[in-house]
Amino acid sequence: MIVKSDKEREGMRAASRVVKAALVEAEKFIKPGVTTLEIDAVVEQVIRSHGATPSSKGFHGYPNASCISVNDVVVHGIPSLQTVKDGDIVSVDITALLNGYQGDAARTFAVGTASEADIKLMDAAKAAFFAGIEYAKAGGKVGDISAAVQLYTELHGFGVVRALTGHGIGHKMHEPPEVPNYGRHGTGSPLKAGMCICVEPMITAGDWRVKVDRDGWTTRTMDGSRAAHYENTVIINGDGAEPEILTL
């Protein structure tokens, strides 16, 4: 794990503000009939207008500025000419690099009128994040966060994706430690003041198992059930203080 200096934390706050701005504009733009490629173009324009670059573009060959995942796609959906329809749900995952520092966040948005079931799913992903954040304090363990996310999610009847995790973040998009969305209290890496992590529940309306499409990126639920993703970049504070959520 990497503990960040005051200067590094300030750099991450600035990068996270860019991510927040891009998510706000994406949410405004998403409506029936737009393509996921058009959503991605809006995201990239906002990121670059702030003097930042989209971290995902070119990352291990990934082609776009954001991941746009529709309905049963959990994460890493590649933007395309696919149009979103009324009743769809769309997850937008954005990472921006500004002056050598990363910010990362994801949200799941409804297209037009969402069903009651989808609203419950999206709300549960957000609530699971905050259940985990209650344990994001120095002196604890990563497993404390993981166990809280899992408990909340499963108590409300949803599946917790296990093949994908949250992560540390800083100068790189992915740094130690991994932050799973399932686990046991008292296990995993210790949480220290100054650590920066991404907590990101990825939950499903059905089974938690996932599969990857032939493109090597698009990760969807095995059973075709819908999925929701809610992520923020977080700084762990000392002396039992609440964590700072940078991308909220």
PDB file of C-alpha atoms in Angstrom:
ATOM      1  CA  MET A   1       0.000   0.000   0.000  1.00  0.00           C
ATOM      2  CA  ILE A   2       1.109   3.580  -0.634  1.00  0.00           C
ATOM      3  CA  VAL A   3       0.478   6.373   1.874  1.00  0.00           C
ATOM      4  CA  LYS A   4       0.069   9.720   0.125  1.00  0.00           C
ATOM      5  CA  SER A   5       1.651  13.006   1.167  1.00  0.00           C
ATOM      6  CA  ASP A   6      -0.391  16.188   1.591  1.00  0.00           C
ATOM      7  CA  LYS A   7       0.740  17.314  -1.871  1.00  0.00           C
ATOM      8  CA  GLU A   8      -0.264  14.013  -3.441  1.00  0.00           C
ATOM      9  CA  ARG A   9      -3.675  14.072  -1.789  1.00  0.00           C
ATOM     10  CA  GLU A  10      -4.263  17.591  -3.108  1.00  0.00           C
ATOM     11  CA  GLY A  11      -3.351  16.396  -6.602  1.00  0.00           C
ATOM     12  CA  MET A  12      -5.862  13.599  -6.313  1.00  0.00           C
ATOM     13  CA  ARG A  13      -8.571  15.994  -5.177  1.00  0.00           C
ATOM     14  CA  ALA A  14      -8.020  18.024  -8.347  1.00  0.00           C
ATOM     15  CA  ALA A  15      -8.148  14.943 -10.605  1.00  0.00           C
ATOM     16  CA  SER A  16     -11.271  13.749  -8.825  1.00  0.00           C
ATOM     17  CA  ARG A  17     -13.012  17.056  -9.498  1.00  0.00           C
ATOM     18  CA  VAL A  18     -12.521  16.409 -13.209  1.00  0.00           C
ATOM     19  CA  VAL A  19     -14.117  12.976 -12.865  1.00  0.00           C
ATOM     20  CA  LYS A  20     -17.074  14.468 -10.984  1.00  0.00           C
ATOM     21  CA  ALA A  21     -17.617  17.038 -13.733  1.00  0.00           C
ATOM     22  CA  ALA A  22     -17.531  14.356 -16.430  1.00  0.00           C
ATOM     23  CA  LEU A  23     -20.073  12.198 -14.585  1.00  0.00           C
ATOM     24  CA  VAL A  24     -22.415  15.173 -14.174  1.00  0.00           C
ATOM     25  CA  GLU A  25     -22.341  15.898 -17.911  1.00  0.00           C
ATOM     26  CA  ALA A  26     -22.738  12.222 -18.811  1.00  0.00           C
ATOM     27  CA  GLU A  27     -25.843  11.955 -16.658  1.00  0.00           C
ATOM     28  CA  LYS A  28     -27.332  15.049 -18.326  1.00  0.00           C
ATOM     29  CA  PHE A  29     -26.640  13.642 -21.786  1.00  0.00           C
ATOM     30  CA  ILE A  30     -27.955  10.109 -21.323  1.00  0.00           C
ATOM     31  CA  LYS A  31     -31.424   9.721 -22.848  1.00  0.00           C
ATOM     32  CA  PRO A  32     -33.210   7.272 -25.134  1.00  0.00           C
ATOM     33  CA  GLY A  33     -31.683   7.168 -28.603  1.00  0.00           C
ATOM     34  CA  VAL A  34     -28.107   8.275 -27.869  1.00  0.00           C
ATOM     35  CA  THR A  35     -25.270   5.881 -28.548  1.00  0.00           C
ATOM     36  CA  THR A  36     -22.749   4.750 -25.978  1.00  0.00           C
ATOM     37  CA  LEU A  37     -20.058   6.194 -28.265  1.00  0.00           C
ATOM     38  CA  GLU A  38     -21.742   9.605 -28.027  1.00  0.00           C
ATOM     39  CA  ILE A  39     -21.780   9.324 -24.225  1.00  0.00           C
ATOM     40  CA  ASP A  40     -18.070   8.525 -24.332  1.00  0.00           C
ATOM     41  CA  ALA A  41     -17.397  11.572 -26.519  1.00  0.00           C
ATOM     42  CA  VAL A  42     -19.077  13.822 -23.947  1.00  0.00           C
ATOM     43  CA  VAL A  43     -16.936  12.299 -21.191  1.00  0.00           C
ATOM     44  CA  GLU A  44     -13.724  12.793 -23.153  1.00  0.00           C
ATOM     45  CA  GLN A  45     -14.579  16.383 -24.031  1.00  0.00           C
ATOM     46  CA  VAL A  46     -15.146  17.285 -20.380  1.00  0.00           C
ATOM     47  CA  ILE A  47     -11.958  15.574 -19.226  1.00  0.00           C
ATOM     48  CA  ARG A  48      -9.809  17.292 -21.841  1.00  0.00           C
ATOM     49  CA  SER A  49     -11.472  20.672 -21.262  1.00  0.00           C
ATOM     50  CA  HIS A  50     -10.043  20.546 -17.739  1.00  0.00           C
ATOM     51  CA  GLY A  51      -6.527  19.887 -19.019  1.00  0.00           C
ATOM     52  CA  ALA A  52      -6.690  16.227 -17.999  1.00  0.00           C
ATOM     53  CA  THR A  53      -6.453  13.029 -20.025  1.00  0.00           C
ATOM     54  CA  PRO A  54      -8.728   9.957 -19.906  1.00  0.00           C
ATOM     55  CA  SER A  55      -6.669   7.270 -18.180  1.00  0.00           C
ATOM     56  CA  SER A  56      -8.537   4.358 -19.726  1.00  0.00           C
ATOM     57  CA  LYS A  57      -7.778   5.364 -23.319  1.00  0.00           C
ATOM     58  CA  GLY A  58      -4.917   3.133 -24.407  1.00  0.00           C
ATOM     59  CA  PHE A  59      -4.734   1.314 -21.059  1.00  0.00           C
ATOM     60  CA  HIS A  60      -3.715  -2.232 -22.068  1.00  0.00           C
ATOM     61  CA  GLY A  61      -5.153  -1.379 -25.481  1.00  0.00           C
ATOM     62  CA  TYR A  62      -8.572  -0.186 -24.279  1.00  0.00           C
ATOM     63  CA  PRO A  63      -9.891   2.083 -27.054  1.00  0.00           C
ATOM     64  CA  ASN A  64     -12.044   4.697 -25.338  1.00  0.00           C
ATOM     65  CA  ALA A  65     -12.164   7.448 -22.724  1.00  0.00           C
ATOM     66  CA  SER A  66     -14.671   5.665 -20.487  1.00  0.00           C
ATOM     67  CA  CYS A  67     -16.345   2.334 -19.890  1.00  0.00           C
ATOM     68  CA  ILE A  68     -20.055   2.373 -20.757  1.00  0.00           C
ATOM     69  CA  SER A  69     -21.874  -0.746 -19.551  1.00  0.00           C
ATOM     70  CA  VAL A  70     -25.538  -1.356 -20.394  1.00  0.00           C
ATOM     71  CA  ASN A  71     -27.989  -3.599 -18.504  1.00  0.00           C
ATOM     72  CA  ASP A  72     -26.322  -6.992 -17.938  1.00  0.00           C
ATOM     73  CA  VAL A  73     -22.816  -5.619 -18.547  1.00  0.00           C
ATOM     74  CA  VAL A  74     -21.143  -5.169 -15.168  1.00  0.00           C
ATOM     75  CA  VAL A  75     -18.021  -3.264 -16.240  1.00  0.00           C
ATOM     76  CA  HIS A  76     -15.661  -2.497 -19.140  1.00  0.00           C
ATOM     77  CA  GLY A  77     -18.339  -2.068 -21.791  1.00  0.00           C
ATOM     78  CA  ILE A  78     -16.676  -0.618 -24.896  1.00  0.00           C
ATOM     79  CA  PRO A  79     -18.527   2.419 -26.319  1.00  0.00           C
ATOM     80  CA  SER A  80     -20.076   1.699 -29.706  1.00  0.00           C
ATOM     81  CA  LEU A  81     -22.969   2.590 -32.003  1.00  0.00           C
ATOM     82  CA  GLN A  82     -25.349   0.782 -29.618  1.00  0.00           C
ATOM     83  CA  THR A  83     -28.228   3.087 -28.733  1.00  0.00           C
ATOM     84  CA  VAL A  84     -29.665   3.117 -25.249  1.00  0.00           C
ATOM     85  CA  LYS A  85     -33.414   2.721 -24.841  1.00  0.00           C
ATOM     86  CA  ASP A  86     -36.039   3.808 -22.371  1.00  0.00           C
ATOM     87  CA  GLY A  87     -35.844   1.460 -19.392  1.00  0.00           C
ATOM     88  CA  ASP A  88     -32.159   0.601 -19.847  1.00  0.00           C
ATOM     89  CA  ILE A  89     -29.616   1.191 -17.092  1.00  0.00           C
ATOM     90  CA  VAL A  90     -26.159   2.476 -18.005  1.00  0.00           C
ATOM     91  CA  SER A  91     -23.012   2.357 -15.885  1.00  0.00           C
ATOM     92  CA  VAL A  92     -20.389   5.001 -16.665  1.00  0.00           C
ATOM     93  CA  ASP A  93     -16.891   4.392 -15.257  1.00  0.00           C
ATOM     94  CA  ILE A  94     -14.383   7.247 -15.619  1.00  0.00           C
ATOM     95  CA  THR A  95     -10.738   7.683 -14.653  1.00  0.00           C
ATOM     96  CA  ALA A  96      -8.901  10.955 -15.338  1.00  0.00           C
ATOM     97  CA  LEU A  97      -5.218  11.825 -15.055  1.00  0.00           C
ATOM     98  CA  LEU A  98      -4.356  15.414 -14.120  1.00  0.00           C
ATOM     99  CA  ASN A  99      -0.798  16.563 -13.403  1.00  0.00           C
ATOM    100  CA  GLY A 100       0.281  13.028 -12.615  1.00  0.00           C
ATOM    101  CA  TYR A 101      -2.624  12.145 -10.326  1.00  0.00           C
ATOM    102  CA  GLN A 102      -5.645   9.913 -10.878  1.00  0.00           C
ATOM    103  CA  GLY A 103      -9.308  10.224  -9.988  1.00  0.00           C
ATOM    104  CA  ASP A 104     -11.777   7.369 -10.525  1.00  0.00           C
ATOM    105  CA  ALA A 105     -15.519   6.962 -10.081  1.00  0.00           C
ATOM    106  CA  ALA A 106     -18.528   5.155 -11.542  1.00  0.00           C
ATOM    107  CA  ARG A 107     -22.278   5.579 -11.464  1.00  0.00           C
ATOM    108  CA  THR A 108     -25.230   3.673 -12.878  1.00  0.00           C
ATOM    109  CA  PHE A 109     -27.909   5.851 -14.471  1.00  0.00           C
ATOM    110  CA  ALA A 110     -31.433   5.091 -15.617  1.00  0.00           C
ATOM    111  CA  VAL A 111     -32.400   5.825 -19.219  1.00  0.00           C
ATOM    112  CA  GLY A 112     -35.833   7.423 -19.265  1.00  0.00           C
ATOM    113  CA  THR A 113     -38.178   5.623 -16.896  1.00  0.00           C
ATOM    114  CA  ALA A 114     -36.563   2.953 -14.739  1.00  0.00           C
ATOM    115  CA  SER A 115     -38.420  -0.062 -13.392  1.00  0.00           C
ATOM    116  CA  GLU A 116     -38.918  -0.442  -9.670  1.00  0.00           C
ATOM    117  CA  ALA A 117     -36.573  -3.432  -9.710  1.00  0.00           C
ATOM    118  CA  ASP A 118     -33.804  -1.433 -11.390  1.00  0.00           C
ATOM    119  CA  ILE A 119     -34.222   1.482  -8.996  1.00  0.00           C
ATOM    120  CA  LYS A 120     -33.806  -0.918  -6.077  1.00  0.00           C
ATOM    121  CA  LEU A 121     -30.695  -2.405  -7.706  1.00  0.00           C
ATOM    122  CA  MET A 122     -29.071   0.979  -8.325  1.00  0.00           C
ATOM    123  CA  ASP A 123     -29.970   2.233  -4.860  1.00  0.00           C
ATOM    124  CA  ALA A 124     -28.507  -0.916  -3.315  1.00  0.00           C
ATOM    125  CA  ALA A 125     -25.171  -0.438  -5.098  1.00  0.00           C
ATOM    126  CA  LYS A 126     -24.924   3.093  -3.707  1.00  0.00           C
ATOM    127  CA  ALA A 127     -26.022   2.049  -0.231  1.00  0.00           C
ATOM    128  CA  ALA A 128     -23.532  -0.833  -0.230  1.00  0.00           C
ATOM    129  CA  PHE A 129     -20.759   1.677  -0.928  1.00  0.00           C
ATOM    130  CA  PHE A 130     -21.750   3.730   2.108  1.00  0.00           C
ATOM    131  CA  ALA A 131     -22.076   0.603   4.237  1.00  0.00           C
ATOM    132  CA  GLY A 132     -18.463  -0.195   3.363  1.00  0.00           C
ATOM    133  CA  ILE A 133     -17.276   3.377   3.885  1.00  0.00           C
ATOM    134  CA  GLU A 134     -18.344   3.175   7.526  1.00  0.00           C
ATOM    135  CA  TYR A 135     -15.284   0.953   7.977  1.00  0.00           C
ATOM    136  CA  ALA A 136     -12.835   2.934   5.837  1.00  0.00           C
ATOM    137  CA  LYS A 137     -10.833   4.185   8.809  1.00  0.00           C
ATOM    138  CA  ALA A 138      -7.214   3.980   9.870  1.00  0.00           C
ATOM    139  CA  GLY A 139      -6.588   1.018  12.155  1.00  0.00           C
ATOM    140  CA  GLY A 140      -9.042  -1.226  10.376  1.00  0.00           C
ATOM    141  CA  LYS A 141      -8.540  -3.732   7.584  1.00  0.00           C
ATOM    142  CA  VAL A 142      -9.636  -3.818   3.960  1.00  0.00           C
ATOM    143  CA  GLY A 143     -11.741  -6.873   4.823  1.00  0.00           C
ATOM    144  CA  ASP A 144     -13.854  -4.721   7.125  1.00  0.00           C
ATOM    145  CA  ILE A 145     -14.976  -2.692   4.110  1.00  0.00           C
ATOM    146  CA  SER A 146     -15.434  -5.818   1.997  1.00  0.00           C
ATOM    147  CA  ALA A 147     -17.538  -7.631   4.590  1.00  0.00           C
ATOM    148  CA  ALA A 148     -19.831  -4.634   5.064  1.00  0.00           C
ATOM    149  CA  VAL A 149     -20.425  -4.282   1.318  1.00  0.00           C
ATOM    150  CA  GLN A 150     -21.194  -7.986   0.995  1.00  0.00           C
ATOM    151  CA  LEU A 151     -23.484  -8.096   4.013  1.00  0.00           C
ATOM    152  CA  TYR A 152     -25.573  -5.141   2.890  1.00  0.00           C
ATOM    153  CA  THR A 153     -25.837  -6.402  -0.674  1.00  0.00           C
ATOM    154  CA  GLU A 154     -26.802  -9.955   0.141  1.00  0.00           C
ATOM    155  CA  LEU A 155     -29.229  -8.991   2.905  1.00  0.00           C
ATOM    156  CA  HIS A 156     -31.113  -7.025   0.263  1.00  0.00           C
ATOM    157  CA  GLY A 157     -31.245  -9.961  -2.132  1.00  0.00           C
ATOM    158  CA  PHE A 158     -28.556  -9.003  -4.634  1.00  0.00           C
ATOM    159  CA  GLY A 159     -25.399 -10.730  -5.840  1.00  0.00           C
ATOM    160  CA  VAL A 160     -21.865  -9.465  -5.171  1.00  0.00           C
ATOM    161  CA  VAL A 161     -19.440  -9.805  -8.079  1.00  0.00           C
ATOM    162  CA  ARG A 162     -16.267 -11.538  -6.912  1.00  0.00           C
ATOM    163  CA  ALA A 163     -14.103 -11.534 -10.053  1.00  0.00           C
ATOM    164  CA  LEU A 164     -13.568  -7.762  -9.914  1.00  0.00           C
ATOM    165  CA  THR A 165     -12.418  -5.548  -7.063  1.00  0.00           C
ATOM    166  CA  GLY A 166     -11.780  -2.020  -5.943  1.00  0.00           C
ATOM    167  CA  HIS A 167      -8.173  -0.905  -5.630  1.00  0.00           C
ATOM    168  CA  GLY A 168      -5.648   1.581  -4.406  1.00  0.00           C
ATOM    169  CA  ILE A 169      -5.123   4.663  -6.567  1.00  0.00           C
ATOM    170  CA  GLY A 170      -2.609   7.490  -6.869  1.00  0.00           C
ATOM    171  CA  HIS A 171      -0.101   8.179  -9.620  1.00  0.00           C
ATOM    172  CA  LYS A 172      -1.353   4.953 -11.204  1.00  0.00           C
ATOM    173  CA  MET A 173      -4.936   3.967 -11.890  1.00  0.00           C
ATOM    174  CA  HIS A 174      -4.521   0.692 -10.018  1.00  0.00           C
ATOM    175  CA  GLU A 175      -2.248   0.458  -6.979  1.00  0.00           C
ATOM    176  CA  PRO A 176      -2.194  -1.866  -3.960  1.00  0.00           C
ATOM    177  CA  PRO A 177      -4.244  -2.910  -2.118  1.00  0.00           C
ATOM    178  CA  GLU A 178      -7.095  -4.723  -3.808  1.00  0.00           C
ATOM    179  CA  VAL A 179     -10.456  -3.877  -2.207  1.00  0.00           C
ATOM    180  CA  PRO A 180     -12.871  -6.788  -2.803  1.00  0.00           C
ATOM    181  CA  ASN A 181     -16.616  -6.432  -2.371  1.00  0.00           C
ATOM    182  CA  TYR A 182     -16.828  -9.593  -0.298  1.00  0.00           C
ATOM    183  CA  GLY A 183     -14.776 -10.939   2.580  1.00  0.00           C
ATOM    184  CA  ARG A 184     -14.421 -11.155   6.341  1.00  0.00           C
ATOM    185  CA  HIS A 185     -13.900  -8.518   9.010  1.00  0.00           C
ATOM    186  CA  GLY A 186     -10.380  -8.331  10.358  1.00  0.00           C
ATOM    187  CA  THR A 187      -8.723  -9.675   7.207  1.00  0.00           C
ATOM    188  CA  GLY A 188      -6.816  -8.092   4.357  1.00  0.00           C
ATOM    189  CA  SER A 189      -4.388  -5.177   4.182  1.00  0.00           C
ATOM    190  CA  PRO A 190      -4.295  -2.685   7.052  1.00  0.00           C
ATOM    191  CA  LEU A 191      -5.878   0.714   6.478  1.00  0.00           C
ATOM    192  CA  LYS A 192      -3.544   3.624   7.216  1.00  0.00           C
ATOM    193  CA  ALA A 193      -4.049   7.372   7.282  1.00  0.00           C
ATOM    194  CA  GLY A 194      -3.176   8.872   3.914  1.00  0.00           C
ATOM    195  CA  MET A 195      -4.071   5.801   1.860  1.00  0.00           C
ATOM    196  CA  CYS A 196      -6.203   6.427  -1.211  1.00  0.00           C
ATOM    197  CA  ILE A 197      -8.520   3.672  -2.388  1.00  0.00           C
ATOM    198  CA  CYS A 198     -11.438   3.118  -4.717  1.00  0.00           C
ATOM    199  CA  VAL A 199     -14.404   1.373  -3.151  1.00  0.00           C
ATOM    200  CA  GLU A 200     -16.718   0.140  -5.900  1.00  0.00           C
ATOM    201  CA  PRO A 201     -19.580  -2.255  -5.277  1.00  0.00           C
ATOM    202  CA  MET A 202     -20.530  -4.142  -8.439  1.00  0.00           C
ATOM    203  CA  ILE A 203     -23.770  -5.958  -7.752  1.00  0.00           C
ATOM    204  CA  THR A 204     -26.282  -7.995  -9.706  1.00  0.00           C
ATOM    205  CA  ALA A 205     -29.999  -8.639  -9.654  1.00  0.00           C
ATOM    206  CA  GLY A 206     -29.263 -12.359  -9.917  1.00  0.00           C
ATOM    207  CA  ASP A 207     -26.228 -14.598  -9.620  1.00  0.00           C
ATOM    208  CA  TRP A 208     -22.827 -13.013  -8.931  1.00  0.00           C
ATOM    209  CA  ARG A 209     -20.923 -14.964 -11.588  1.00  0.00           C
ATOM    210  CA  VAL A 210     -19.675 -13.111 -14.669  1.00  0.00           C
ATOM    211  CA  LYS A 211     -18.212 -13.853 -18.097  1.00  0.00           C
ATOM    212  CA  VAL A 212     -16.023 -11.847 -20.473  1.00  0.00           C
ATOM    213  CA  ASP A 213     -16.974 -11.338 -24.121  1.00  0.00           C
ATOM    214  CA  ARG A 214     -14.642 -12.174 -26.994  1.00  0.00           C
ATOM    215  CA  ASP A 215     -13.440  -8.552 -27.089  1.00  0.00           C
ATOM    216  CA  GLY A 216     -11.534  -9.309 -23.889  1.00  0.00           C
ATOM    217  CA  TRP A 217     -13.140  -6.404 -22.007  1.00  0.00           C
ATOM    218  CA  THR A 218     -16.927  -6.494 -21.813  1.00  0.00           C
ATOM    219  CA  THR A 219     -17.794  -8.271 -18.569  1.00  0.00           C
ATOM    220  CA  ARG A 220     -21.418  -9.295 -18.131  1.00  0.00           C
ATOM    221  CA  THR A 221     -23.492 -11.378 -15.749  1.00  0.00           C
ATOM    222  CA  MET A 222     -23.467 -15.079 -16.505  1.00  0.00           C
ATOM    223  CA  ASP A 223     -27.228 -15.367 -16.072  1.00  0.00           C
ATOM    224  CA  GLY A 224     -28.162 -12.219 -17.994  1.00  0.00           C
ATOM    225  CA  SER A 225     -29.404 -10.376 -14.916  1.00  0.00           C
ATOM    226  CA  ARG A 226     -28.868  -6.624 -14.685  1.00  0.00           C
ATOM    227  CA  ALA A 227     -25.944  -5.093 -12.830  1.00  0.00           C
ATOM    228  CA  ALA A 228     -25.152  -1.795 -11.101  1.00  0.00           C
ATOM    229  CA  HIS A 229     -21.812  -0.161 -10.279  1.00  0.00           C
ATOM    230  CA  TYR A 230     -21.119   2.623  -7.782  1.00  0.00           C
ATOM    231  CA  GLU A 231     -17.555   3.827  -7.154  1.00  0.00           C
ATOM    232  CA  ASN A 232     -15.710   6.682  -5.500  1.00  0.00           C
ATOM    233  CA  THR A 233     -12.105   7.614  -4.793  1.00  0.00           C
ATOM    234  CA  VAL A 234     -11.571   7.853  -1.037  1.00  0.00           C
ATOM    235  CA  ILE A 235      -8.821   9.108   1.288  1.00  0.00           C
ATOM    236  CA  ILE A 236      -8.390   7.290   4.602  1.00  0.00           C
ATOM    237  CA  ASN A 237      -8.035   9.784   7.454  1.00  0.00           C
ATOM    238  CA  GLY A 238      -6.371   9.319  10.843  1.00  0.00           C
ATOM    239  CA  ASP A 239      -7.592   9.451  14.441  1.00  0.00           C
ATOM    240  CA  GLY A 240     -10.840   7.642  13.669  1.00  0.00           C
ATOM    241  CA  ALA A 241     -12.030  10.423  11.363  1.00  0.00           C
ATOM    242  CA  GLU A 242     -14.492   9.779   8.565  1.00  0.00           C
ATOM    243  CA  PRO A 243     -12.887   9.152   5.157  1.00  0.00           C
ATOM    244  CA  GLU A 244     -12.845  11.914   2.548  1.00  0.00           C
ATOM    245  CA  ILE A 245     -14.841  10.978  -0.549  1.00  0.00           C
ATOM    246  CA  LEU A 246     -13.189  12.851  -3.416  1.00  0.00           C
ATOM    247  CA  THR A 247     -15.540  12.056  -6.290  1.00  0.00           C
ATOM    248  CA  LEU A 248     -18.876  12.689  -4.608  1.00  0.00           C
TER     249      LEU A 248
END
